[in-house]
Coordinates of C-alpha atoms in Angstrom, one line a residue:
M1 CA 22.8 2.4 -5.5
N2 CA 24.9 5.1 -3.7
Q3 CA 23.2 7.8 -5.6
A4 CA 19.7 6.5 -5.1
L5 CA 20.3 6.1 -1.4
G6 CA 22.4 9.2 -0.9
K7 CA 25.4 7.2 0.4
R8 CA 29.1 6.9 -0.3
V9 CA 29.7 3.3 0.3
K10 CA 32.9 2.1 -1.5
G11 CA 32.6 -1.6 -0.8
V12 CA 32.1 -4.5 1.6
S13 CA 34.4 -6.1 4.1
R14 CA 36.0 -9.4 3.2
E15 CA 33.9 -11.0 5.9
V16 CA 30.7 -9.8 4.2
M17 CA 31.9 -10.8 0.8
E18 CA 32.7 -14.3 2.1
C19 CA 29.2 -14.5 3.5
F20 CA 27.7 -13.4 0.3
K21 CA 29.6 -16.0 -1.7
A22 CA 28.7 -18.8 0.8
Y23 CA 25.0 -18.0 1.0
D24 CA 22.6 -20.0 -1.2
W25 CA 20.5 -16.9 -2.3
P26 CA 17.1 -18.6 -2.7
G27 CA 15.7 -15.2 -3.8
N28 CA 18.5 -15.0 -6.4
V29 CA 19.8 -11.6 -7.5
R30 CA 16.8 -9.7 -6.1
E31 CA 17.5 -11.0 -2.6
L32 CA 21.1 -10.0 -2.9
Q33 CA 20.1 -6.6 -4.1
N34 CA 17.7 -6.1 -1.3
T35 CA 20.3 -7.4 1.3
V36 CA 22.8 -4.9 0.0
E37 CA 20.3 -2.1 0.0
A38 CA 19.2 -2.9 3.5
A39 CA 22.8 -2.9 4.6
M40 CA 23.5 0.4 2.9
N41 CA 20.6 2.0 4.7
L42 CA 22.4 1.2 8.0
V43 CA 25.8 2.6 7.0
S44 CA 26.4 5.8 8.8
G45 CA 27.8 8.9 7.2
T46 CA 31.4 8.2 8.2
D47 CA 31.5 4.5 7.2
E48 CA 32.5 3.6 3.7
I49 CA 32.5 -0.2 4.0
I50 CA 29.6 -2.5 4.6
E51 CA 30.4 -4.6 7.7
K52 CA 28.6 -7.6 9.2
A53 CA 26.8 -5.3 11.7
H54 CA 25.1 -3.5 8.7
L55 CA 23.5 -6.8 7.4
P56 CA 19.8 -7.5 8.1
G57 CA 19.1 -9.5 11.2
Y58 CA 18.1 -12.7 9.2
F59 CA 21.5 -12.6 7.5
Q60 CA 23.7 -12.1 10.5
A61 CA 23.2 -15.6 11.9
H62 CA 24.4 -16.9 8.6
A63 CA 27.3 -14.5 8.7
D64 CA 28.3 -15.7 12.2
S65 CA 28.4 -19.3 11.1
I66 CA 30.6 -18.5 8.1
T67 CA 33.1 -16.1 9.7
K68 CA 33.7 -17.2 13.3
T69 CA 37.5 -17.6 13.0
R70 CA 38.5 -15.4 10.0
I71 CA 40.4 -12.2 10.1
V72 CA 38.9 -9.7 7.7
E73 CA 40.1 -6.7 5.8
P74 CA 37.9 -4.4 3.6
T75 CA 37.6 -5.1 0.0
L76 CA 36.9 -2.1 -2.2
L77 CA 34.5 -2.6 -5.1
S78 CA 37.3 -1.3 -7.4
D79 CA 39.5 -4.2 -6.1
T80 CA 37.2 -6.9 -7.3
R81 CA 36.8 -8.2 -10.8
E82 CA 33.1 -8.7 -10.3
P83 CA 30.6 -6.1 -11.6
P84 CA 28.6 -4.0 -9.1
V85 CA 25.7 -5.9 -7.4
V86 CA 22.9 -3.6 -8.7
S87 CA 20.7 -5.2 -11.3
L88 CA 17.6 -4.3 -13.2
N89 CA 15.6 -6.9 -14.9
T90 CA 15.3 -6.3 -18.6
S91 CA 11.5 -6.2 -18.7
S92 CA 11.5 -3.1 -16.4
V93 CA 14.0 -1.4 -18.8
E94 CA 12.1 -2.4 -21.9
S95 CA 8.7 -1.2 -20.5
G96 CA 10.1 2.3 -19.8
V97 CA 10.0 2.0 -16.0
S98 CA 12.5 4.4 -14.4
L99 CA 15.0 3.1 -12.0
A100 CA 13.3 5.1 -9.1
E101 CA 10.0 3.5 -10.0
A102 CA 11.4 0.0 -10.1
Q103 CA 13.2 0.5 -6.8
S104 CA 10.1 1.9 -5.1
A105 CA 8.0 -1.0 -6.4
R106 CA 10.6 -3.5 -5.2
E107 CA 10.9 -1.8 -1.8
E108 CA 7.2 -1.9 -1.3
E109 CA 7.0 -5.6 -2.3
L110 CA 9.8 -6.4 0.2
I111 CA 8.1 -4.5 3.0
C112 CA 4.8 -6.3 2.3
R113 CA 6.5 -9.7 2.4
A114 CA 8.2 -8.8 5.7
L115 CA 5.0 -7.6 7.3
R116 CA 3.1 -10.6 6.1
A117 CA 5.8 -13.0 7.4
C118 CA 5.6 -11.2 10.8
S119 CA 1.8 -11.0 10.9
G120 CA 1.9 -7.2 10.9
N121 CA 4.4 -6.9 13.8
V122 CA 6.3 -3.8 12.7
S123 CA 9.2 -4.3 15.2
R124 CA 10.0 -7.8 14.0
A125 CA 9.5 -6.9 10.3
S126 CA 11.9 -3.9 10.7
Q127 CA 14.5 -6.3 12.3
N128 CA 14.1 -8.7 9.5
L129 CA 14.5 -5.9 6.9
G130 CA 17.5 -4.5 8.8
I131 CA 16.0 -1.1 9.2
S132 CA 14.8 0.9 12.2
R133 CA 11.1 0.7 13.3
Q134 CA 10.7 4.4 12.6
L135 CA 12.0 4.0 9.1
L136 CA 9.6 1.1 8.4
H137 CA 6.7 3.2 9.7
Y138 CA 7.8 6.1 7.4
K139 CA 7.9 3.7 4.4
M140 CA 4.6 2.1 5.3
K141 CA 3.0 5.6 5.3
K142 CA 4.8 6.4 2.0
Y143 CA 3.2 3.3 0.4
G144 CA -0.1 3.5 2.2
L145 CA 0.4 0.2 4.0
D146 CA -1.6 -0.6 7.2
R147 CA -0.1 -3.1 9.5
N148 CA -3.5 -4.5 10.4
S149 CA -4.0 -5.7 6.8
F150 CA -1.1 -8.1 7.4
C151 CA -2.3 -9.6 10.7
K152 CA -3.3 -13.3 10.4

């Protein structure tokens, strides 16, 4: 994911890892992947660890309830025994879809869901996605999405 997003993230804080472990993940691995990707998009050039502040807005309330009294230290990905979070479903690989194509399709799907859930309100959708409003506008233009088509 670092290469695809042009980042140098080395891991997540213990606080974030505890939140990830405690969360129910109704969207399964895809929701986890999208949450990590959204957080990575918010990591600045000097940060190397995903912190709670990098998590999408919808996830921060959950994080607050899990970690109110804990002291956290960063956990590097190399320190964990678990494999990296990035996952491709096998049907994408078998059909010859490239990683970039699969990520773009998934990103567009996630943006559409957020816009639909917010009735086309770009500010709210960007908060839910954990990205800036400007970045969401850019991505909407990239995928040819019109906010009016998501208004109820």
